[in-house]
Amino acid sequence: LAYSAALALVAAIILAPAGNAVQPGPATIRVTAQKTSTRARGDTTIRTYSPITSVRFLDALAEQGIKVIIGFPYYDDREVPTPDIRSGRYKDYIEQFAGHPAIYMWEFGNEPNLHLEKLQGLTGSWYDKLEESARTAKEIETRLFGQTKHLIATANGGIPSAEIVRQVPSVDVWGDNVYARDDPSEVFTAWNRILADETIPAEQRARIQMYISETGVDAYDTINGRVAEEAQAQALEAIF
């Protein structure tokens, strides 16, 4: 879901890249199988938690007209890490792939405001680091193309305050991870308040957008200690 002055629907799936494959949960989808089935389902966009480093995979997505929201974690602590914010390797990734037709947005962080344990080594505020990273991404693209080529996003844990939005002027799109079962409509009410808040500069309010980066219910019922994919499916059907 994307929101600016109007509401637009984007069919999307979320993937965690792992080399030449992507891993959504326990299943591994290889390039040759994924590139057709994704488009056949009507998906138009893939959102990743970490960058896709396979040129072959990105090329396959572009061939199918599928766009990618490339996510950069603050710190990728996996055995084979992908470019992240802490190492600064996100800059090299943007340098390499900024011209690729599959890229839709650069997205910094996935609700790090709710997972402070994943901000090892960070001095200062996450939102200060977010602003620095977003500004750097724009500087790289301006140097490469003479102007910015992609929107800069973040996936916030919940709805940010007007104060936080004002603190990060280089972010164009605020993704909101909002789990409100089958009714995430509170997001739009909250964003209307943000867009009307005159403590945020008028230029920024006119430019920023919002999309629902995650919503519904979790596939695991923590109260009863069991997998609850049926409840998740019901919530998503009600939303979409």
Tab-separated table of N, CA, C and O in Angstrom, residues 85-180:
chain	number	residue	atom	x	y	z
A	85	ILE	N	24.529	-0.995	6.382
A	85	ILE	CA	24.798	0.398	6.709
A	85	ILE	C	26.057	0.523	7.556
A	85	ILE	O	26.898	1.402	7.321
A	86	ARG	N	26.206	-0.334	8.553
A	86	ARG	CA	27.319	-0.196	9.488
A	86	ARG	C	28.664	-0.286	8.792
A	86	ARG	O	29.578	0.494	9.089
A	87	SER	N	28.809	-1.212	7.851
A	87	SER	CA	30.080	-1.372	7.144
A	87	SER	C	30.301	-0.278	6.099
A	87	SER	O	31.418	-0.077	5.625
A	88	GLY	N	29.223	0.380	5.703
A	88	GLY	CA	29.316	1.376	4.639
A	88	GLY	C	29.266	0.778	3.247
A	88	GLY	O	29.329	1.506	2.247
A	89	ARG	N	29.108	-0.554	3.176
A	89	ARG	CA	29.127	-1.218	1.864
A	89	ARG	C	27.876	-0.915	1.040
A	89	ARG	O	27.840	-1.197	-0.160
A	90	TYR	N	26.864	-0.350	1.671
A	90	TYR	CA	25.680	0.044	0.902
A	90	TYR	C	26.051	1.054	-0.176
A	90	TYR	O	25.420	1.117	-1.240
A	91	LYS	N	27.091	1.852	0.091
A	91	LYS	CA	27.517	2.855	-0.886
A	91	LYS	C	28.026	2.179	-2.160
A	91	LYS	O	27.712	2.606	-3.276
A	92	ASP	N	28.827	1.122	-1.998
A	92	ASP	CA	29.345	0.391	-3.156
A	92	ASP	C	28.205	-0.253	-3.935
A	92	ASP	O	28.231	-0.300	-5.175
A	93	TYR	N	27.199	-0.758	-3.209
A	93	TYR	CA	26.067	-1.400	-3.872
A	93	TYR	C	25.303	-0.387	-4.719
A	93	TYR	O	24.943	-0.664	-5.872
A	94	ILE	N	25.056	0.783	-4.158
A	94	ILE	CA	24.341	1.810	-4.906
A	94	ILE	C	25.146	2.241	-6.129
A	94	ILE	O	24.604	2.421	-7.220
A	95	GLU	N	26.446	2.378	-5.955
A	95	GLU	CA	27.320	2.721	-7.087
A	95	GLU	C	27.165	1.691	-8.211
A	95	GLU	O	27.099	2.042	-9.390
A	96	GLN	N	27.097	0.406	-7.832
A	96	GLN	CA	27.060	-0.669	-8.824
A	96	GLN	C	25.695	-0.823	-9.483
A	96	GLN	O	25.608	-1.061	-10.692
A	97	PHE	N	24.617	-0.683	-8.703
A	97	PHE	CA	23.301	-1.066	-9.206
A	97	PHE	C	22.330	0.093	-9.425
A	97	PHE	O	21.189	-0.140	-9.827
A	98	ALA	N	22.757	1.314	-9.191
A	98	ALA	CA	21.828	2.442	-9.314
A	98	ALA	C	21.211	2.547	-10.709
A	98	ALA	O	20.100	3.058	-10.863
A	99	GLY	N	21.920	2.059	-11.712
A	99	GLY	CA	21.403	2.140	-13.072
A	99	GLY	C	20.596	0.932	-13.499
A	99	GLY	O	20.115	0.880	-14.641
A	100	HIS	N	20.412	-0.038	-12.611
A	100	HIS	CA	19.693	-1.259	-13.003
A	100	HIS	C	18.197	-0.986	-13.078
A	100	HIS	O	17.614	-0.395	-12.176
A	101	PRO	N	17.537	-1.447	-14.144
A	101	PRO	CA	16.113	-1.132	-14.328
A	101	PRO	C	15.173	-1.794	-13.324
A	101	PRO	O	14.008	-1.396	-13.228
A	102	ALA	N	15.653	-2.782	-12.568
A	102	ALA	CA	14.769	-3.445	-11.599
A	102	ALA	C	14.629	-2.655	-10.298
A	102	ALA	O	13.693	-2.891	-9.529
A	103	ILE	N	15.543	-1.729	-10.046
A	103	ILE	CA	15.541	-1.020	-8.767
A	103	ILE	C	14.406	0.002	-8.711
A	103	ILE	O	14.247	0.827	-9.607
A	104	TYR	N	13.632	-0.051	-7.630
A	104	TYR	CA	12.521	0.881	-7.430
A	104	TYR	C	12.854	1.926	-6.366
A	104	TYR	O	12.728	3.124	-6.594
A	105	MET	N	13.287	1.462	-5.186
A	105	MET	CA	13.660	2.376	-4.107
A	105	MET	C	14.819	1.772	-3.324
A	105	MET	O	15.022	0.551	-3.329
A	106	TRP	N	15.563	2.637	-2.641
A	106	TRP	CA	16.531	2.202	-1.623
A	106	TRP	C	15.849	2.365	-0.269
A	106	TRP	O	15.312	3.427	0.029
A	107	GLU	N	15.878	1.298	0.542
A	107	GLU	CA	15.215	1.365	1.847
A	107	GLU	C	16.212	1.049	2.958
A	107	GLU	O	16.803	-0.031	2.976
A	108	PHE	N	16.368	1.983	3.876
A	108	PHE	CA	17.342	1.833	4.956
A	108	PHE	C	16.659	1.398	6.251
A	108	PHE	O	15.857	2.128	6.825
A	109	GLY	N	16.988	0.177	6.676
A	109	GLY	CA	16.507	-0.332	7.953
A	109	GLY	C	15.121	-0.931	7.891
A	109	GLY	O	14.255	-0.480	7.138
A	110	ASN	N	14.920	-1.984	8.680
A	110	ASN	CA	13.602	-2.585	8.860
A	110	ASN	C	13.275	-2.571	10.355
A	110	ASN	O	13.780	-3.378	11.115
A	111	GLU	N	12.489	-1.608	10.741
A	111	GLU	CA	12.085	-1.319	12.119
A	111	GLU	C	13.210	-1.417	13.157
A	111	GLU	O	13.031	-2.034	14.214
A	112	PRO	N	14.364	-0.828	12.876
A	112	PRO	CA	15.442	-0.849	13.874
A	112	PRO	C	15.078	-0.085	15.142
A	112	PRO	O	15.688	-0.312	16.196
A	113	ASN	N	14.104	0.798	15.050
A	113	ASN	CA	13.652	1.515	16.245
A	113	ASN	C	13.020	0.573	17.265
A	113	ASN	O	12.910	0.907	18.450
A	114	LEU	N	12.602	-0.626	16.827
A	114	LEU	CA	12.029	-1.614	17.737
A	114	LEU	C	13.026	-2.705	18.114
A	114	LEU	O	12.730	-3.548	18.962
A	115	HIS	N	14.178	-2.715	17.456
A	115	HIS	CA	15.177	-3.773	17.691
A	115	HIS	C	16.540	-3.133	17.933
A	115	HIS	O	17.461	-3.247	17.119
A	116	LEU	N	16.659	-2.466	19.057
A	116	LEU	CA	17.895	-1.757	19.371
A	116	LEU	C	19.070	-2.706	19.512
A	116	LEU	O	20.230	-2.305	19.341
A	117	GLU	N	18.778	-3.995	19.794
A	117	GLU	CA	19.866	-4.967	19.933
A	117	GLU	C	20.590	-5.202	18.609
A	117	GLU	O	21.716	-5.711	18.589
A	118	LYS	N	19.972	-4.810	17.496
A	118	LYS	CA	20.596	-4.988	16.183
A	118	LYS	C	21.395	-3.769	15.749
A	118	LYS	O	21.900	-3.722	14.628
A	119	LEU	N	21.501	-2.785	16.629
A	119	LEU	CA	22.251	-1.574	16.296
A	119	LEU	C	23.617	-1.568	16.964
A	119	LEU	O	24.089	-0.545	17.442
A	120	GLN	N	24.276	-2.760	16.981
A	120	GLN	CA	25.580	-2.862	17.630
A	120	GLN	C	26.566	-1.867	17.022
A	120	GLN	O	26.692	-1.772	15.801
A	121	GLY	N	27.253	-1.155	17.887
A	121	GLY	CA	28.301	-0.256	17.428
A	121	GLY	C	27.812	1.117	17.019
A	121	GLY	O	28.619	1.984	16.680
A	122	LEU	N	26.485	1.324	17.042
A	122	LEU	CA	25.967	2.624	16.627
A	122	LEU	C	26.116	3.636	17.758
A	122	LEU	O	25.699	3.398	18.886
A	123	THR	N	26.745	4.752	17.446
A	123	THR	CA	26.817	5.850	18.413
A	123	THR	C	25.836	6.919	17.956
A	123	THR	O	25.800	7.302	16.790
A	124	GLY	N	25.022	7.394	18.876
A	124	GLY	CA	24.022	8.381	18.513
A	124	GLY	C	22.706	7.730	18.146
A	124	GLY	O	22.494	6.529	18.323
A	125	SER	N	21.818	8.514	17.578
A	125	SER	CA	20.463	8.085	17.269
A	125	SER	C	20.395	7.306	15.955
A	125	SER	O	21.110	7.617	14.996
A	126	TRP	N	19.496	6.308	15.901
A	126	TRP	CA	19.258	5.600	14.644
A	126	TRP	C	18.775	6.577	13.577
A	126	TRP	O	19.189	6.500	12.421
A	127	TYR	N	17.933	7.517	13.962
A	127	TYR	CA	17.381	8.424	12.957
A	127	TYR	C	18.436	9.386	12.417
A	127	TYR	O	18.349	9.812	11.256
A	128	ASP	N	19.451	9.711	13.221
A	128	ASP	CA	20.565	10.498	12.702
A	128	ASP	C	21.339	9.688	11.661
A	128	ASP	O	21.754	10.215	10.620
A	129	LYS	N	21.530	8.401	11.952
A	129	LYS	CA	22.232	7.518	10.999
A	129	LYS	C	21.408	7.331	9.738
A	129	LYS	O	21.952	7.277	8.630
A	130	LEU	N	20.095	7.226	9.900
A	130	LEU	CA	19.202	7.103	8.744
A	130	LEU	C	19.325	8.325	7.844
A	130	LEU	O	19.429	8.201	6.617
A	131	GLU	N	19.302	9.510	8.433
A	131	GLU	CA	19.429	10.738	7.643
A	131	GLU	C	20.772	10.780	6.914
A	131	GLU	O	20.828	11.126	5.727
A	132	GLU	N	21.830	10.402	7.608
A	132	GLU	CA	23.162	10.385	6.981
A	132	GLU	C	23.189	9.430	5.792
A	132	GLU	O	23.709	9.760	4.717
A	133	SER	N	22.625	8.239	5.958
A	133	SER	CA	22.640	7.228	4.893
A	133	SER	C	21.781	7.662	3.714
A	133	SER	O	22.172	7.500	2.548
A	134	ALA	N	20.594	8.204	3.996
A	134	ALA	CA	19.703	8.652	2.926
A	134	ALA	C	20.340	9.798	2.140
A	134	ALA	O	20.283	9.832	0.902
A	135	ARG	N	20.950	10.721	2.853
A	135	ARG	CA	21.604	11.852	2.199
A	135	ARG	C	22.777	11.374	1.336
A	135	ARG	O	22.972	11.846	0.207
A	136	THR	N	23.536	10.397	1.841
A	136	THR	CA	24.668	9.856	1.090
A	136	THR	C	24.203	9.172	-0.184
A	136	THR	O	24.811	9.315	-1.252
A	137	ALA	N	23.106	8.406	-0.102
A	137	ALA	CA	22.567	7.729	-1.286
A	137	ALA	C	22.196	8.744	-2.363
A	137	ALA	O	22.470	8.542	-3.556
A	138	LYS	N	21.601	9.847	-1.955
A	138	LYS	CA	21.233	10.881	-2.918
A	138	LYS	C	22.466	11.550	-3.521
A	138	LYS	O	22.488	11.874	-4.725
A	139	GLU	N	23.475	11.733	-2.709
A	139	GLU	CA	24.716	12.335	-3.207
A	139	GLU	C	25.383	11.429	-4.244
A	139	GLU	O	25.899	11.912	-5.259
A	140	ILE	N	25.366	10.122	-4.002
A	140	ILE	CA	25.956	9.177	-4.953
A	140	ILE	C	25.219	9.233	-6.281
A	140	ILE	O	25.831	9.314	-7.361
A	141	GLU	N	23.897	9.207	-6.235
A	141	GLU	CA	23.122	9.224	-7.477
A	141	GLU	C	23.263	10.558	-8.210
A	141	GLU	O	23.321	10.583	-9.449
A	142	THR	N	23.344	11.637	-7.475
A	142	THR	CA	23.529	12.941	-8.114
A	142	THR	C	24.868	13.007	-8.842
A	142	THR	O	24.972	13.546	-9.949
A	143	ARG	N	25.886	12.410	-8.216
A	143	ARG	CA	27.203	12.366	-8.865
A	143	ARG	C	27.170	11.482	-10.111
A	143	ARG	O	27.785	11.807	-11.131
A	144	LEU	N	26.434	10.383	-10.051
A	144	LEU	CA	26.386	9.438	-11.172
A	144	LEU	C	25.511	9.933	-12.321
A	144	LEU	O	25.839	9.748	-13.494
A	145	PHE	N	24.364	10.550	-11.981
A	145	PHE	CA	23.354	10.853	-12.994
A	145	PHE	C	23.020	12.339	-13.127
A	145	PHE	O	22.214	12.714	-13.978
A	146	GLY	N	23.617	13.158	-12.263
A	146	GLY	CA	23.284	14.568	-12.306
A	146	GLY	C	22.023	14.906	-11.542
A	146	GLY	O	21.640	16.077	-11.443
A	147	GLN	N	21.359	13.902	-10.999
A	147	GLN	CA	20.149	14.083	-10.207
A	147	GLN	C	19.865	12.772	-9.462
A	147	GLN	O	20.469	11.740	-9.764
A	148	THR	N	18.959	12.826	-8.498
A	148	THR	CA	18.595	11.583	-7.816
A	148	THR	C	17.721	10.748	-8.739
A	148	THR	O	16.863	11.279	-9.457
A	149	LYS	N	17.949	9.444	-8.732
A	149	LYS	CA	17.252	8.535	-9.647
A	149	LYS	C	16.170	7.721	-8.941
A	149	LYS	O	15.196	7.300	-9.558
A	150	HIS	N	16.365	7.470	-7.640
A	150	HIS	CA	15.426	6.633	-6.896
A	150	HIS	C	14.962	7.322	-5.617
A	150	HIS	O	15.698	8.112	-5.023
A	151	LEU	N	13.760	6.964	-5.193
A	151	LEU	CA	13.265	7.433	-3.906
A	151	LEU	C	14.019	6.728	-2.787
A	151	LEU	O	14.466	5.588	-2.941
A	152	ILE	N	14.148	7.408	-1.664
A	152	ILE	CA	14.806	6.846	-0.487
A	152	ILE	C	13.732	6.566	0.562
A	152	ILE	O	12.951	7.458	0.921
A	153	ALA	N	13.720	5.324	1.058
A	153	ALA	CA	12.692	4.914	2.005
A	153	ALA	C	13.313	4.358	3.277
A	153	ALA	O	14.514	4.094	3.359
A	154	THR	N	12.463	4.177	4.277
A	154	THR	CA	12.811	3.417	5.470
A	154	THR	C	11.562	2.660	5.888
A	154	THR	O	10.441	3.073	5.561
A	155	ALA	N	11.736	1.539	6.579
A	155	ALA	CA	10.603	0.777	7.114
A	155	ALA	C	10.614	0.955	8.626
A	155	ALA	O	11.427	0.347	9.323
A	156	ASN	N	9.738	1.804	9.101
A	156	ASN	CA	9.709	2.132	10.520
A	156	ASN	C	8.828	1.148	11.279
A	156	ASN	O	7.830	0.648	10.756
A	157	GLY	N	9.199	0.873	12.513
A	157	GLY	CA	8.362	0.053	13.367
A	157	GLY	C	7.244	0.898	13.917
A	157	GLY	O	7.424	1.638	14.880
A	158	GLY	N	6.067	0.844	13.289
A	158	GLY	CA	4.965	1.699	13.682
A	158	GLY	C	5.007	3.029	12.953
A	158	GLY	O	5.809	3.248	12.042
A	159	ILE	N	4.130	3.928	13.349
A	159	ILE	CA	3.992	5.231	12.704
A	159	ILE	C	4.929	6.223	13.376
A	159	ILE	O	4.877	6.399	14.594
A	160	PRO	N	5.799	6.883	12.614
A	160	PRO	CA	6.730	7.834	13.240
A	160	PRO	C	6.004	9.095	13.703
A	160	PRO	O	4.936	9.434	13.198
A	161	SER	N	6.598	9.784	14.637
A	161	SER	CA	6.052	11.070	15.068
A	161	SER	C	6.454	12.148	14.075
A	161	SER	O	7.386	11.981	13.277
A	162	ALA	N	5.769	13.268	14.134
A	162	ALA	CA	6.134	14.401	13.281
A	162	ALA	C	7.558	14.858	13.578
A	162	ALA	O	8.298	15.255	12.667
A	163	GLU	N	7.949	14.776	14.833
A	163	GLU	CA	9.304	15.170	15.211
A	163	GLU	C	10.348	14.300	14.528
A	163	GLU	O	11.373	14.797	14.036
A	164	ILE	N	10.093	12.991	14.462
A	164	ILE	CA	11.028	12.077	13.809
A	164	ILE	C	11.069	12.349	12.311
A	164	ILE	O	12.148	12.393	11.701
A	165	VAL	N	9.921	12.528	11.693
A	165	VAL	CA	9.878	12.813	10.254
A	165	VAL	C	10.676	14.078	9.947
A	165	VAL	O	11.451	14.125	8.982
A	166	ARG	N	10.506	15.093	10.765
A	166	ARG	CA	11.230	16.359	10.570
A	166	ARG	C	12.738	16.160	10.717
A	166	ARG	O	13.536	16.834	10.049
A	167	GLN	N	13.129	15.203	11.553
A	167	GLN	CA	14.542	14.932	11.823
A	167	GLN	C	15.246	14.281	10.642
A	167	GLN	O	16.479	14.320	10.551
A	168	VAL	N	14.470	13.688	9.731
A	168	VAL	CA	15.061	12.916	8.625
A	168	VAL	C	14.539	13.451	7.288
A	168	VAL	O	13.781	12.774	6.590
A	169	PRO	N	14.942	14.636	6.883
A	169	PRO	CA	14.395	15.246	5.670
A	169	PRO	C	14.798	14.556	4.376
A	169	PRO	O	14.143	14.755	3.343
A	170	SER	N	15.853	13.740	4.402
A	170	SER	CA	16.305	13.101	3.162
A	170	SER	C	15.521	11.845	2.814
A	170	SER	O	15.689	11.290	1.728
A	171	VAL	N	14.663	11.375	3.724
A	171	VAL	CA	13.806	10.219	3.426
A	171	VAL	C	12.567	10.708	2.680
A	171	VAL	O	11.872	11.623	3.126
A	172	ASP	N	12.304	10.084	1.524
A	172	ASP	CA	11.158	10.463	0.699
A	172	ASP	C	9.911	9.655	1.025
A	172	ASP	O	8.792	10.149	0.883
A	173	VAL	N	10.127	8.396	1.399
A	173	VAL	CA	9.007	7.469	1.608
A	173	VAL	C	9.161	6.783	2.960
A	173	VAL	O	10.187	6.142	3.223
A	174	TRP	N	8.142	6.887	3.797
A	174	TRP	CA	8.149	6.216	5.096
A	174	TRP	C	7.321	4.943	5.002
A	174	TRP	O	6.102	4.997	4.814
A	175	GLY	N	8.000	3.800	5.104
A	175	GLY	CA	7.289	2.536	5.209
A	175	GLY	C	6.888	2.336	6.658
A	175	GLY	O	7.674	2.606	7.570
A	176	ASP	N	5.670	1.903	6.875
A	176	ASP	CA	5.176	1.658	8.230
A	176	ASP	C	4.873	0.183	8.406
A	176	ASP	O	4.045	-0.380	7.685
A	177	ASN	N	5.559	-0.457	9.354
A	177	ASN	CA	5.243	-1.834	9.728
A	177	ASN	C	4.172	-1.756	10.818
A	177	ASN	O	4.469	-1.440	11.965
A	178	VAL	N	2.940	-2.012	10.434
A	178	VAL	CA	1.806	-1.847	11.348
A	178	VAL	C	0.998	-3.140	11.381
A	178	VAL	O	0.395	-3.530	10.379
A	179	TYR	N	1.001	-3.803	12.514
A	179	TYR	CA	0.240	-5.044	12.678
A	179	TYR	C	-1.007	-4.741	13.503
A	179	TYR	O	-0.967	-4.699	14.726
A	180	ALA	N	-2.111	-4.487	12.800
A	180	ALA	CA	-3.379	-4.146	13.444
A	180	ALA	C	-4.456	-5.130	12.990
A	180	ALA	O	-5.585	-4.746	12.710
